[in-house]
Each structure stands twice: as C-alpha cells, then as structure tokens.
Coordinates of C-alpha atoms in Angstrom, one line a residue:
Chain A
M976 CA 26.9 2.0 -21.2
S977 CA 26.5 5.5 -20.0
E978 CA 22.8 5.0 -21.9
I979 CA 22.3 2.0 -20.0
L980 CA 23.2 3.9 -16.9
K981 CA 20.8 6.6 -17.2
R982 CA 18.1 4.3 -18.4
D983 CA 18.8 2.1 -15.0
K984 CA 18.4 5.3 -12.8
L985 CA 15.3 6.4 -14.3
I986 CA 13.8 3.2 -14.5
K987 CA 14.2 2.6 -10.9
Q988 CA 12.9 6.1 -9.9
W989 CA 9.6 5.3 -12.6
I990 CA 9.0 2.0 -11.4
K991 CA 8.8 3.4 -7.8
E992 CA 6.5 6.1 -8.9
A993 CA 4.3 4.1 -10.6
A994 CA 3.8 2.2 -7.4
E995 CA 3.2 5.0 -5.6
S996 CA -0.2 5.2 -7.9
I997 CA -0.8 1.6 -7.6
E998 CA -1.1 1.7 -4.0
S999 CA -2.7 5.0 -2.8
A1000 CA -5.5 4.0 -5.4
K1001 CA -8.7 2.9 -3.6
V1002 CA -9.7 -0.7 -4.5
D1003 CA -13.4 0.3 -4.9
S1004 CA -12.8 3.0 -7.2
L1005 CA -11.4 0.5 -9.6
K1006 CA -12.8 0.3 -13.1
V1007 CA -12.0 -3.6 -13.9
E1008 CA -12.9 -4.7 -17.7
E1009 CA -12.9 -7.6 -19.3
K1010 CA -10.5 -8.2 -22.3
S1011 CA -10.2 -11.3 -24.0
A1012 CA -12.0 -13.5 -21.3
R1013 CA -13.9 -13.0 -18.1
N1014 CA -10.6 -13.6 -16.3
D1015 CA -8.5 -11.3 -18.8
L1016 CA -9.0 -7.8 -16.8
V1017 CA -7.7 -4.4 -17.3
T1018 CA -8.3 -1.6 -15.2
N1019 CA -8.2 2.1 -15.2
M1020 CA -4.8 1.7 -13.0
D1021 CA -3.3 -0.7 -15.9
K1022 CA -3.9 2.3 -18.4
K1023 CA -2.8 5.0 -16.3
I1024 CA 0.5 3.5 -15.4
E1025 CA 1.6 2.6 -19.1
E1026 CA 0.5 6.1 -20.2
E1027 CA 2.9 7.5 -17.3
L1028 CA 5.5 5.5 -18.1
S1029 CA 5.1 6.0 -21.9
R1030 CA 5.2 9.8 -21.4
K1031 CA 8.4 9.8 -19.4
I1032 CA 10.0 7.4 -21.7
R1033 CA 9.0 9.7 -24.9
A1034 CA 10.3 12.5 -23.2
E1035 CA 13.9 11.3 -22.0
F1036 CA 14.3 8.8 -24.9
P1037 CA 12.4 10.1 -28.1
E1038 CA 14.3 7.8 -30.4
D1039 CA 13.3 4.6 -28.8
R1040 CA 9.9 2.8 -29.1
I1041 CA 7.7 1.1 -26.7
C1042 CA 5.6 -2.4 -26.6
G1043 CA 3.1 -2.2 -24.1
E1044 CA 0.5 -3.8 -23.1
E1045 CA -2.4 -1.3 -23.0
G1046 CA -2.4 0.6 -26.3
Y1047 CA -0.1 3.5 -25.4
G1048 CA 3.1 1.9 -27.4
D1049 CA 4.0 1.7 -30.7
D1050 CA 2.6 -0.9 -33.4
L1051 CA 6.0 -2.5 -33.8
K1052 CA 6.8 -4.6 -37.2
D1053 CA 10.7 -5.4 -35.6
L1054 CA 13.1 -4.9 -32.7
K1055 CA 15.4 -2.5 -34.2
G1056 CA 17.2 0.1 -32.5
T1057 CA 16.2 0.2 -28.7
V1058 CA 12.6 -0.9 -27.6
W1059 CA 10.8 -0.7 -24.3
F1060 CA 8.5 -3.8 -23.2
V1061 CA 6.2 -2.4 -20.1
D1062 CA 3.8 -4.3 -18.4
P1063 CA 2.2 -1.8 -16.2
I1064 CA 0.7 -4.4 -13.9
D1065 CA 1.5 -8.0 -14.1
G1066 CA -1.5 -10.1 -12.5
T1067 CA -3.7 -7.5 -12.9
L1068 CA -6.3 -10.7 -11.9
N1069 CA -4.3 -10.9 -8.4
F1070 CA -4.3 -6.7 -8.7
V1071 CA -7.8 -6.7 -8.6
L1072 CA -8.7 -9.9 -6.3
Q1073 CA -5.8 -10.0 -3.6
Q1074 CA -4.5 -6.5 -3.7
E1075 CA -1.1 -8.3 -3.8
N1076 CA 0.9 -10.9 -5.7
F1077 CA 1.4 -8.4 -8.5
A1078 CA 4.2 -6.6 -10.3
V1079 CA 5.5 -3.6 -12.6
M1080 CA 7.9 -5.0 -15.3
I1081 CA 10.0 -3.0 -17.9
G1082 CA 12.6 -4.6 -20.1
V1083 CA 15.1 -2.6 -22.5
Y1084 CA 16.4 -4.1 -25.8
E1085 CA 18.9 -3.4 -28.4
E1086 CA 18.7 -4.4 -31.8
G1087 CA 16.5 -7.2 -30.4
I1088 CA 19.0 -8.5 -27.6
G1089 CA 17.9 -7.7 -23.8
V1090 CA 20.0 -5.4 -21.9
Q1091 CA 18.3 -4.2 -18.8
G1092 CA 15.2 -6.1 -16.9
Y1093 CA 13.0 -4.6 -14.1
I1094 CA 10.7 -6.9 -12.0
Y1095 CA 9.3 -5.0 -8.8
D1096 CA 6.7 -6.7 -6.7
V1097 CA 4.8 -3.6 -5.0
V1098 CA 3.5 -5.0 -2.3
K1099 CA 6.4 -6.6 -0.9
D1100 CA 8.7 -3.5 -1.7
N1101 CA 11.3 -5.7 -3.8
L1102 CA 12.7 -4.3 -6.7
Y1103 CA 14.2 -7.3 -8.8
S1104 CA 16.9 -5.8 -11.7
A1105 CA 19.3 -6.9 -14.2
I1106 CA 21.8 -5.3 -16.6
K1107 CA 23.3 -7.4 -19.5
G1108 CA 26.5 -8.9 -17.8
Q1109 CA 26.1 -7.6 -14.5
G1110 CA 24.4 -10.2 -12.6
I1111 CA 20.9 -9.9 -10.6
F1112 CA 19.9 -7.6 -7.8
C1113 CA 16.9 -7.6 -5.5
N1114 CA 17.0 -4.1 -3.9
D1115 CA 20.4 -3.3 -5.4
Q1116 CA 21.7 -6.3 -3.5
Q1117 CA 23.7 -8.8 -5.8
M1118 CA 21.5 -12.5 -5.7
K1119 CA 23.6 -15.3 -5.3
A1120 CA 23.0 -17.4 -8.8
P1121 CA 20.1 -20.4 -8.2
K1122 CA 21.7 -24.2 -8.4
N1123 CA 21.3 -25.5 -12.1
K1124 CA 18.6 -28.4 -11.0
S1125 CA 16.7 -31.1 -13.1
L1126 CA 13.1 -31.7 -12.9
S1127 CA 12.7 -34.3 -10.6
E1128 CA 14.7 -31.9 -8.1
G1129 CA 12.4 -29.0 -7.8
L1130 CA 8.9 -27.4 -7.9
I1131 CA 7.5 -25.7 -10.8
A1132 CA 5.2 -23.0 -11.8
T1133 CA 2.9 -23.0 -14.6
N1134 CA 0.0 -21.0 -15.5
S1135 CA -3.5 -22.1 -14.7
Q1136 CA -4.7 -22.8 -18.2
L1137 CA -1.9 -25.5 -18.4
M1138 CA -3.0 -27.4 -15.6
T1139 CA -6.8 -27.1 -16.1
Q1140 CA -6.9 -27.5 -19.8
D1141 CA -7.3 -31.1 -21.7
K1142 CA -4.9 -30.0 -24.5
Y1143 CA -2.3 -29.4 -22.3
S1144 CA -2.4 -33.1 -20.7
D1145 CA 1.2 -33.6 -21.6
Y1146 CA 2.1 -30.6 -19.5
R1147 CA 0.9 -32.2 -16.5
K1148 CA 2.9 -35.4 -17.2
I1149 CA 5.9 -32.7 -17.3
A1150 CA 4.5 -31.1 -13.7
D1151 CA 4.3 -35.0 -12.5
Q1152 CA 7.7 -35.7 -12.7
S1153 CA 9.0 -32.4 -10.4
M1154 CA 8.3 -32.3 -6.9
G1155 CA 5.0 -30.4 -7.3
V1156 CA 3.3 -27.6 -8.7
R1157 CA 3.0 -23.9 -7.8
M1158 CA 1.0 -21.2 -8.5
L1159 CA 1.1 -17.2 -8.2
G1160 CA -0.9 -15.9 -11.3
S1161 CA 1.9 -13.3 -12.1
A1162 CA 4.8 -14.2 -15.0
G1163 CA 7.0 -11.8 -13.3
L1164 CA 6.7 -12.8 -10.0
E1165 CA 7.1 -16.6 -11.2
V1166 CA 10.4 -15.8 -12.5
I1167 CA 11.4 -14.1 -9.4
E1168 CA 10.9 -17.5 -7.9
L1169 CA 12.9 -19.4 -10.7
L1170 CA 15.7 -16.7 -9.8
K1171 CA 15.2 -17.5 -6.0
G1172 CA 16.0 -20.9 -6.7
N1173 CA 12.3 -21.4 -5.4
V1174 CA 11.1 -23.4 -8.5
I1175 CA 13.2 -25.1 -11.0
A1176 CA 11.1 -24.1 -14.0
Y1177 CA 7.9 -21.8 -14.8
M1178 CA 5.6 -22.8 -18.1
A1179 CA 3.0 -20.5 -19.3
S1180 CA 1.0 -21.7 -22.6
K1181 CA 0.4 -17.8 -23.8
L1182 CA 2.4 -14.9 -22.7
S1183 CA 2.9 -11.7 -24.6
P1184 CA 6.0 -9.8 -25.1
W1185 CA 5.7 -7.3 -21.7
D1186 CA 5.3 -10.6 -20.1
I1187 CA 8.2 -12.3 -21.0
A1188 CA 10.8 -9.4 -21.9
A1189 CA 12.1 -8.5 -18.4
G1190 CA 12.2 -11.9 -17.1
K1191 CA 14.2 -13.0 -20.1
V1192 CA 17.0 -10.7 -19.6
M1193 CA 16.9 -11.7 -15.8
V1194 CA 16.7 -15.4 -16.4
E1195 CA 19.7 -15.5 -19.1
E1196 CA 21.5 -13.4 -16.8
V1197 CA 22.0 -16.4 -14.4
G1198 CA 22.6 -18.9 -17.5
F1199 CA 19.3 -20.2 -17.4
K1200 CA 16.9 -21.0 -20.5
V1201 CA 13.8 -19.2 -22.4
S1202 CA 12.1 -20.3 -25.1
Q1203 CA 9.1 -21.7 -26.7
F1204 CA 7.9 -24.7 -25.7
D1205 CA 8.7 -26.7 -28.8
G1206 CA 12.8 -25.0 -28.0
S1207 CA 12.7 -22.1 -30.6
S1208 CA 13.3 -18.6 -29.6
I1209 CA 11.0 -16.4 -28.0
D1210 CA 9.5 -13.7 -30.6
L1211 CA 8.8 -10.6 -28.9
L1212 CA 6.6 -9.4 -31.8
N1213 CA 4.2 -12.0 -30.6
K1214 CA 2.6 -14.5 -28.4
N1215 CA 4.7 -17.5 -27.0
K1216 CA 4.1 -20.6 -25.2
T1217 CA 7.1 -20.2 -23.0
I1218 CA 9.1 -21.9 -20.7
F1219 CA 11.7 -20.1 -18.3
S1220 CA 14.0 -22.7 -17.0
T1221 CA 17.2 -24.2 -15.1
G1222 CA 19.3 -25.8 -17.8
K1223 CA 18.9 -29.3 -16.8
A1224 CA 15.2 -29.1 -16.6
F1225 CA 15.0 -27.5 -19.6
D1226 CA 16.6 -30.0 -21.6
E1227 CA 14.2 -32.7 -19.5
I1228 CA 10.9 -30.4 -20.9
V1229 CA 11.9 -29.7 -24.1
T1230 CA 12.9 -33.4 -24.7
V1231 CA 9.3 -34.6 -23.4
N1232 CA 7.5 -31.7 -25.4
S1233 CA 8.8 -33.1 -28.8
K1234 CA 8.0 -36.9 -28.0
Chain B
M331 CA -13.1 -20.3 29.7
S332 CA -9.8 -19.6 31.6
E333 CA -8.5 -23.0 30.2
I334 CA -8.5 -21.6 26.7
L335 CA -6.9 -18.5 27.4
K336 CA -4.3 -20.5 29.4
R337 CA -3.6 -22.9 26.3
D338 CA -3.8 -19.5 24.4
K339 CA -1.0 -17.9 26.0
L340 CA 1.3 -20.9 25.8
I341 CA 0.4 -22.0 22.5
K342 CA 1.4 -18.5 21.2
Q343 CA 4.9 -18.3 23.2
W344 CA 5.6 -22.2 22.4
I345 CA 4.8 -21.5 18.4
K346 CA 7.4 -18.5 18.5
E347 CA 9.8 -20.8 20.5
A348 CA 9.4 -23.4 17.4
A349 CA 9.8 -20.6 15.1
E350 CA 13.5 -19.4 16.5
S351 CA 14.6 -23.2 16.1
I352 CA 13.5 -23.9 12.5
E353 CA 15.0 -20.4 11.8
S354 CA 17.9 -20.9 13.5
A355 CA 18.7 -24.2 11.9
K356 CA 21.2 -24.2 8.9
V357 CA 19.4 -25.8 5.7
D358 CA 22.7 -27.8 4.8
S359 CA 22.3 -29.7 8.2
L360 CA 19.3 -30.9 7.4
K361 CA 18.5 -34.1 7.6
V362 CA 15.9 -34.8 4.8
E363 CA 13.9 -38.2 4.7
E364 CA 11.3 -39.5 2.1
K365 CA 8.0 -41.0 3.9
S366 CA 5.3 -42.2 1.6
A367 CA 7.0 -40.9 -1.6
R368 CA 9.9 -38.8 -3.2
N369 CA 7.6 -35.9 -2.7
D370 CA 6.8 -36.5 0.7
L371 CA 9.6 -35.5 2.9
V372 CA 10.5 -35.3 6.9
T373 CA 13.4 -33.4 8.3
N374 CA 15.1 -33.6 11.7
M375 CA 13.6 -30.0 12.1
D376 CA 10.0 -31.6 11.8
K377 CA 11.0 -34.1 14.5
K378 CA 12.5 -31.9 16.7
I379 CA 9.5 -29.6 16.7
E380 CA 7.0 -31.9 17.3
E381 CA 9.0 -33.7 19.8
E382 CA 9.4 -30.2 21.8
L383 CA 6.0 -29.1 21.2
S384 CA 4.3 -32.7 22.6
R385 CA 6.9 -32.5 25.6
K386 CA 5.5 -28.9 26.6
I387 CA 1.7 -29.9 25.8
R388 CA 2.2 -33.4 28.0
A389 CA 4.1 -31.0 31.2
E390 CA 1.4 -28.5 31.3
F391 CA -1.7 -30.4 30.0
P392 CA -0.9 -34.2 31.6
E393 CA -4.6 -35.1 31.1
D394 CA -4.8 -33.9 27.3
R395 CA -3.9 -36.2 24.5
I396 CA -1.7 -35.3 21.1
C397 CA -2.4 -36.1 17.2
G398 CA 1.2 -35.1 15.6
E399 CA 2.4 -36.0 12.2
E400 CA 5.9 -37.3 13.4
G401 CA 4.8 -40.0 15.9
Y402 CA 5.3 -38.4 19.2
G403 CA 1.5 -38.0 19.7
D404 CA -1.0 -40.6 21.1
D405 CA -2.2 -43.1 19.4
L406 CA -6.4 -41.7 18.7
K407 CA -9.3 -43.9 18.2
D408 CA -11.6 -41.5 19.1
L409 CA -12.0 -37.5 20.0
K410 CA -13.2 -37.7 24.0
G411 CA -11.4 -34.9 26.2
T412 CA -9.0 -32.6 24.4
V413 CA -7.2 -33.2 21.8
W414 CA -4.1 -31.3 20.4
F415 CA -3.6 -31.6 16.5
V416 CA 0.2 -30.7 15.8
D417 CA 1.9 -30.1 12.6
P418 CA 5.4 -29.0 13.7
I419 CA 6.4 -28.2 9.6
D420 CA 3.0 -28.0 7.1
G421 CA 4.8 -27.2 3.6
T422 CA 8.0 -29.5 4.7
L423 CA 8.7 -29.9 0.8
N424 CA 8.7 -25.7 0.8
F425 CA 10.7 -25.8 3.9
V426 CA 13.2 -27.9 2.0
L427 CA 13.2 -26.5 -1.5
Q428 CA 12.5 -22.8 -1.0
Q429 CA 13.3 -22.1 3.0
E430 CA 10.0 -19.8 3.0
N431 CA 6.1 -20.7 2.5
F432 CA 5.8 -23.3 5.8
A433 CA 3.9 -22.9 8.3
V434 CA 3.6 -24.1 12.0
M435 CA 0.2 -25.6 13.4
I436 CA -2.0 -26.1 16.4
G437 CA -5.5 -27.1 16.8
V438 CA -7.0 -27.7 20.3
Y439 CA -10.4 -29.7 20.1
E440 CA -12.8 -30.5 23.3
E441 CA -15.1 -33.6 22.8
G442 CA -14.3 -33.4 18.7
I443 CA -15.2 -29.7 18.8
G444 CA -12.7 -27.2 17.4
V445 CA -12.0 -24.4 20.2
Q446 CA -8.7 -23.0 19.1
G447 CA -6.8 -22.7 15.7
Y448 CA -3.3 -21.5 15.5
I449 CA -1.4 -21.1 12.0
Y450 CA 2.3 -19.4 11.8
D451 CA 3.8 -18.3 8.8
V452 CA 7.2 -18.5 9.8
V453 CA 9.0 -16.6 7.3
K454 CA 6.5 -13.8 7.4
D455 CA 6.4 -13.7 10.8
N456 CA 2.3 -13.6 11.0
L457 CA 0.6 -15.9 13.3
Y458 CA -2.8 -16.4 12.7
S459 CA -5.1 -17.8 15.5
A460 CA -8.9 -18.1 16.3
I461 CA -10.7 -18.8 19.8
K462 CA -14.2 -20.4 18.7
G463 CA -16.5 -17.3 18.9
Q464 CA -14.3 -14.6 19.0
G465 CA -13.4 -13.7 15.6
I466 CA -10.0 -14.6 13.3
F467 CA -7.2 -12.9 14.4
C468 CA -3.4 -11.9 12.7
N469 CA -0.5 -11.2 15.1
D470 CA -3.5 -10.4 17.7
Q471 CA -5.0 -7.8 15.2
Q472 CA -8.7 -8.9 14.1
M473 CA -9.1 -9.6 10.4
K474 CA -11.7 -8.6 8.4
A475 CA -14.0 -11.6 7.6
P476 CA -14.2 -12.4 3.7
K477 CA -17.0 -12.0 1.2
N478 CA -18.9 -14.9 0.7
K479 CA -17.9 -14.9 -3.3
S480 CA -19.1 -17.5 -5.7
L481 CA -16.9 -19.9 -7.6
S482 CA -16.9 -17.5 -10.7
E483 CA -16.0 -14.6 -8.6
G484 CA -12.5 -15.7 -7.5
L485 CA -9.4 -17.7 -7.7
I486 CA -9.2 -21.3 -6.0
A487 CA -6.5 -23.0 -4.6
T488 CA -5.4 -26.6 -5.0
N489 CA -2.8 -29.0 -4.2
S490 CA -0.7 -30.3 -7.0
Q491 CA -1.9 -34.1 -7.3
L492 CA -5.7 -32.7 -7.7
M493 CA -4.3 -30.5 -11.2
T494 CA -1.8 -33.1 -12.1
Q495 CA -3.6 -36.6 -12.1
D496 CA -5.8 -38.0 -14.4
K497 CA -8.6 -39.6 -11.7
Y498 CA -9.2 -36.0 -10.7
S499 CA -10.3 -34.3 -14.3
D500 CA -13.2 -33.3 -12.3
Y501 CA -11.6 -31.1 -10.5
R502 CA -9.9 -29.5 -12.7
K503 CA -13.6 -28.3 -14.3
I504 CA -14.3 -27.2 -11.2
A505 CA -11.0 -25.2 -11.2
D506 CA -12.1 -23.9 -14.9
Q507 CA -15.0 -22.3 -13.4
S508 CA -13.3 -20.3 -11.0
M509 CA -11.1 -17.3 -12.3
G510 CA -8.0 -18.8 -11.7
V511 CA -5.5 -21.3 -9.9
R512 CA -3.1 -21.0 -7.3
M513 CA -0.9 -23.0 -5.5
L514 CA 1.1 -22.5 -2.5
G515 CA 2.2 -26.1 -1.5
S516 CA 1.1 -25.6 2.6
A517 CA -2.3 -26.3 3.5
G518 CA -2.3 -24.2 6.6
L519 CA -1.5 -21.1 4.1
E520 CA -4.0 -21.9 1.4
V521 CA -6.2 -21.6 4.1
I522 CA -4.9 -18.1 5.2
E523 CA -5.4 -17.4 1.6
L524 CA -9.1 -18.4 1.9
L525 CA -9.4 -16.5 5.4
K526 CA -7.6 -13.2 3.4
G527 CA -10.1 -13.4 0.9
N528 CA -7.5 -14.1 -2.1
V529 CA -9.2 -17.5 -2.9
I530 CA -12.9 -18.6 -2.7
A531 CA -11.7 -22.0 -1.8
Y532 CA -9.0 -24.7 -1.1
M533 CA -9.6 -28.2 -2.4
A534 CA -6.9 -31.1 -1.3
S535 CA -6.9 -34.8 -2.4
K536 CA -5.5 -35.6 0.9
L537 CA -5.4 -34.1 3.9
S538 CA -4.5 -35.8 7.3
P539 CA -6.3 -34.2 10.4
W540 CA -3.0 -32.3 11.2
D541 CA -3.3 -30.6 8.1
I542 CA -6.8 -29.8 8.6
A543 CA -7.5 -29.1 12.4
A544 CA -6.4 -25.4 12.9
G545 CA -7.8 -24.2 10.0
K546 CA -11.0 -25.7 10.0
V547 CA -11.6 -23.7 13.4
M548 CA -10.7 -20.6 11.4
V549 CA -12.9 -21.3 8.7
E550 CA -15.7 -22.0 10.6
E551 CA -15.5 -19.2 12.5
V552 CA -15.7 -16.7 9.8
G553 CA -19.4 -18.8 8.6
F554 CA -17.2 -20.5 5.8
K555 CA -17.3 -24.6 4.8
V556 CA -15.1 -27.2 5.4
S557 CA -16.0 -30.8 4.7
Q558 CA -15.2 -33.8 2.5
F559 CA -15.3 -33.7 -1.0
D560 CA -18.8 -35.2 -1.1
G561 CA -20.0 -33.0 1.3
S562 CA -19.6 -35.6 4.5
S563 CA -17.9 -34.2 7.5
I564 CA -14.7 -34.1 8.0
D565 CA -13.3 -37.1 10.1
L566 CA -10.2 -36.1 12.4
L567 CA -9.3 -39.8 13.0
N568 CA -8.3 -40.1 9.4
K569 CA -7.1 -38.6 6.1
N570 CA -9.8 -36.5 4.2
K571 CA -10.3 -35.2 0.7
T572 CA -11.0 -31.9 2.1
I573 CA -12.6 -28.5 0.8
F574 CA -12.3 -25.5 3.0
S575 CA -14.6 -22.8 0.9
T576 CA -16.8 -20.0 1.3
G577 CA -20.4 -20.7 1.6
K578 CA -21.5 -19.8 -1.8
A579 CA -18.6 -21.6 -3.9
F580 CA -19.2 -24.8 -1.6
D581 CA -22.6 -25.2 -2.9
E582 CA -21.2 -25.0 -5.9
I583 CA -18.4 -27.3 -5.6
V584 CA -20.1 -30.2 -3.7
T585 CA -22.9 -30.3 -6.3
V586 CA -20.4 -30.7 -9.2
N587 CA -18.6 -33.4 -6.8
S588 CA -21.9 -35.2 -6.5
K589 CA -22.9 -35.2 -10.3

C-alpha cells in the first residue's frame, strides 16, 4: 500500500505540472499532425507531456513499464509487474479545436489488475481519481456512487463513428432505447459523465489501452462494468470496442449486441 | 433603443431570478411528466419559471405578446408588434437527469425581426446575450466573433434523433464530412458552442420557436446563418428542421441536403 500512496502523491503532482504546461501553451504555436486519419490528431504538446511524464515515472520507478500513446513508453507484450498507462492529452481534437473538453489520464496496473486511475479535466480543474477499494474522488472529495440505472432510464454517450458509420447501425438501435445520446469527444470525460450519473453508459468503437486504463479502475470501483462490445474482457495490449456501463444497462447492451 | 435597453436590464434580472428558483429546487421534489414522447419531459419547474417570466413581462410590457413552451403565452397567428419567445428550461432532459447542461432562454422580436437574445447556462453561471447590431456578450464581456470555418475544418453538433433515426441518414453523411460529432442535449448550449467556435454548425431535426429565437439573434449577429434544412427561412410560428452554422459550412450543408 505504501507504494500505491507514494505513486498517488506523485501522480497528482505530475498531472498538475502537465496541466500547467498545457495551459501555458499558445494555441497558435501548436504543431498539429494527422495520425491514422484527418481527425486523429497529435500535437507537439501531446508528445512533450508524455515525454515528461515518462521521464518522471522512470526516474522514480525504474522497475515499472509504461504504455503510452505517443511512443515514449515500452513495447509491451504482457502486463507483468507494474504497468503505467499514460494518455498525455485525451481528446486531442477538442484540445486543438476547442481548447477545452480534454483530459490528462494515468492508470496503474499491477499484474494486469487496475489499482489506480486518474482523469484530470484540465480546463475545469477537476481531478478525478480512484485507488482500488477506496472509492472515487473529485479533487480529494469522495464522490457519491452513481445509481444503477437501466438503458431506458438514462442518456448514453458514444463516439462519433458509432453514430455516423453504417456498419454500426445496431448501436444506433441501442442508443434509441436510451433517453438520448450525448457526445463530448473525450473517452476520459465520457467516463466521468458515467461516474457522475449523467449518462448510463459510454460505448466507443475503438479505444486504445491508454484511453481505457484509468477509467476502467474508476468504473469498476463503483461496481459498474467495463468490457468489449461482445462482453469479453478488455485486452490492455490492443485496441478494444469498449462499453463502460451501469450493471443494468450493461446486461441490456450486451444482449442486443449478441443477437 | 431606450425600450430595448429597458428590456435588456429587466431580462437579465428576471433570468437570474429564474435561475435562483431553479437552483434552489430539490431534484427529488421535481414532478416530471412526459409530453410528446418518453424523452420529451416537462417538470413543475419549467411551468413555474414560464409562469413567473410571463407575469413579469405582462406587468411591464402589457402591449407585447408571448410565445412560450409551457402554455402561459399567447396563441400567435403572426409576429406583429413585439413578441417575446420564452424557454424556461431548455434541455429539460439534462435538467432532470444531470442537473446541469440546461439553459433559460429569452428572445425578443419586433415585427418578426430578432432584436435581443439571451441564453443563460444556469449551472456555469454564464449569461450570453446580444442586442442586434451590438455584438455578442458573455456576462457583459464582449465575445470575439468565431472564425468562419468550413465543414471539414470543425466539429458539428446535432440532436440525438438526427444520428439515430434511419430517415436522417443523409445527415450522418454530412456529419462524416466534419471532424466529428458533439451532442450536449440543449439547443441553446449547442448554439453557444457555435458562438465560441467549438463547433462549426448545429443541426436539429425539430426545434420549436422558443428553442430557436434567442440563438438566431446571436448567430446572425456574428454573421453566421440560421435556416431550415432546405435553406428556407425560419418560421417562428411553427417547428423547424434547423441549421445554425458558419457561412462556409452552411453552403456545404444546404448543398448536400438539396441533392
């Protein structure tokens, strides 16, 4: 536990330092590049933050390994030991186009089990965190666990592709059974909406390990579900079609999916 | 002009008074009813706020007419004279399910021309306003006009039905030409996203006059466009399939639509 508490203190400090770098950057000086598609962006700031976080992690915890979005981590073939999942800027498109609605995320896993999750809404200055077994927190204040609502009782969050691409038409039917769709464009902040009870699920057609790791710890901490679309376990070495959900909505979504 | 300034002062005061009523209400004491569908809700608070606003308008401006969502207004057959469009709680579903992401809206039209628009994000305590010809403001600070970006350069906001219902598949294709979709679930707050430059358009498959009136004044004030999906003028006596958009994106969206 003392290792976890040491990490907890450092992660909170490092995330705030990262946010200061991000907020002090002038938007006009950002260098923006396309990755896999015209709306899959990376900036020099994403790279800088991941490089800095990785350097700090390696200095304090030289035995640990890192899985990061921008290439400063290790090439992982397994989840043995302690693994840090780092997303320097989750919601880069929002960061570039809106200068808000993005997050810094860190998840820490021991032997494949999530033990710590951190999602920092930089512009709103809200740091959401969880240590396994200790509840969920916003700025060190314990949050009330959200209600276990069914699909028809709440709103559902999705990524854009799930709503616009023909191959995902089944998921539009799921969305139609909910009260309505909401989209923020940041996996981390959609998970926060679930934890606040603002939505009953978040479904995304392709999430990477660093998009999932922190949120998975927090969502499981309140007894909710995280899995691939077909109900199988999340694979933190690959991309996943991912559902984060209340228990009740999860059973309904996975049932629809497997028809 | 003195009439406009008198209204401006009173509207700002009345909106803040409405917000105090809303914020002091206990969620558990809300009486929620379904209107046209299971996700078209009204609460006793929507009714109370509209009743109060209507009473204040009639006391100060007895010659004017009111178009309101909850039935405390007049039965309008034309837009002669001065007409007040009142939406006591825009985003009632968010109000009930999230206790955030809703707005109080008032628009004032003279002989069918929008002269004043007010959108109050209650929880964030941001009052956005415009008087025709004087620019757009947030909490009395002038806002920078957003850039005139094209469809492919920005994010697009839509309502849920446009993304989930088969009959709107053409609009999913429009959305696919943008950088991605965002959905907040409040027509007023989506318009604010457009005014902040966070999205390049907001499309909704069915908006009522009180959903449109305030935002139309503000969007036209920055030189952007508001129309029905087919490019025809907004009809403030009926429901409209509505586009609020930058000039560039508007030309692209209406072209796609008319194919």
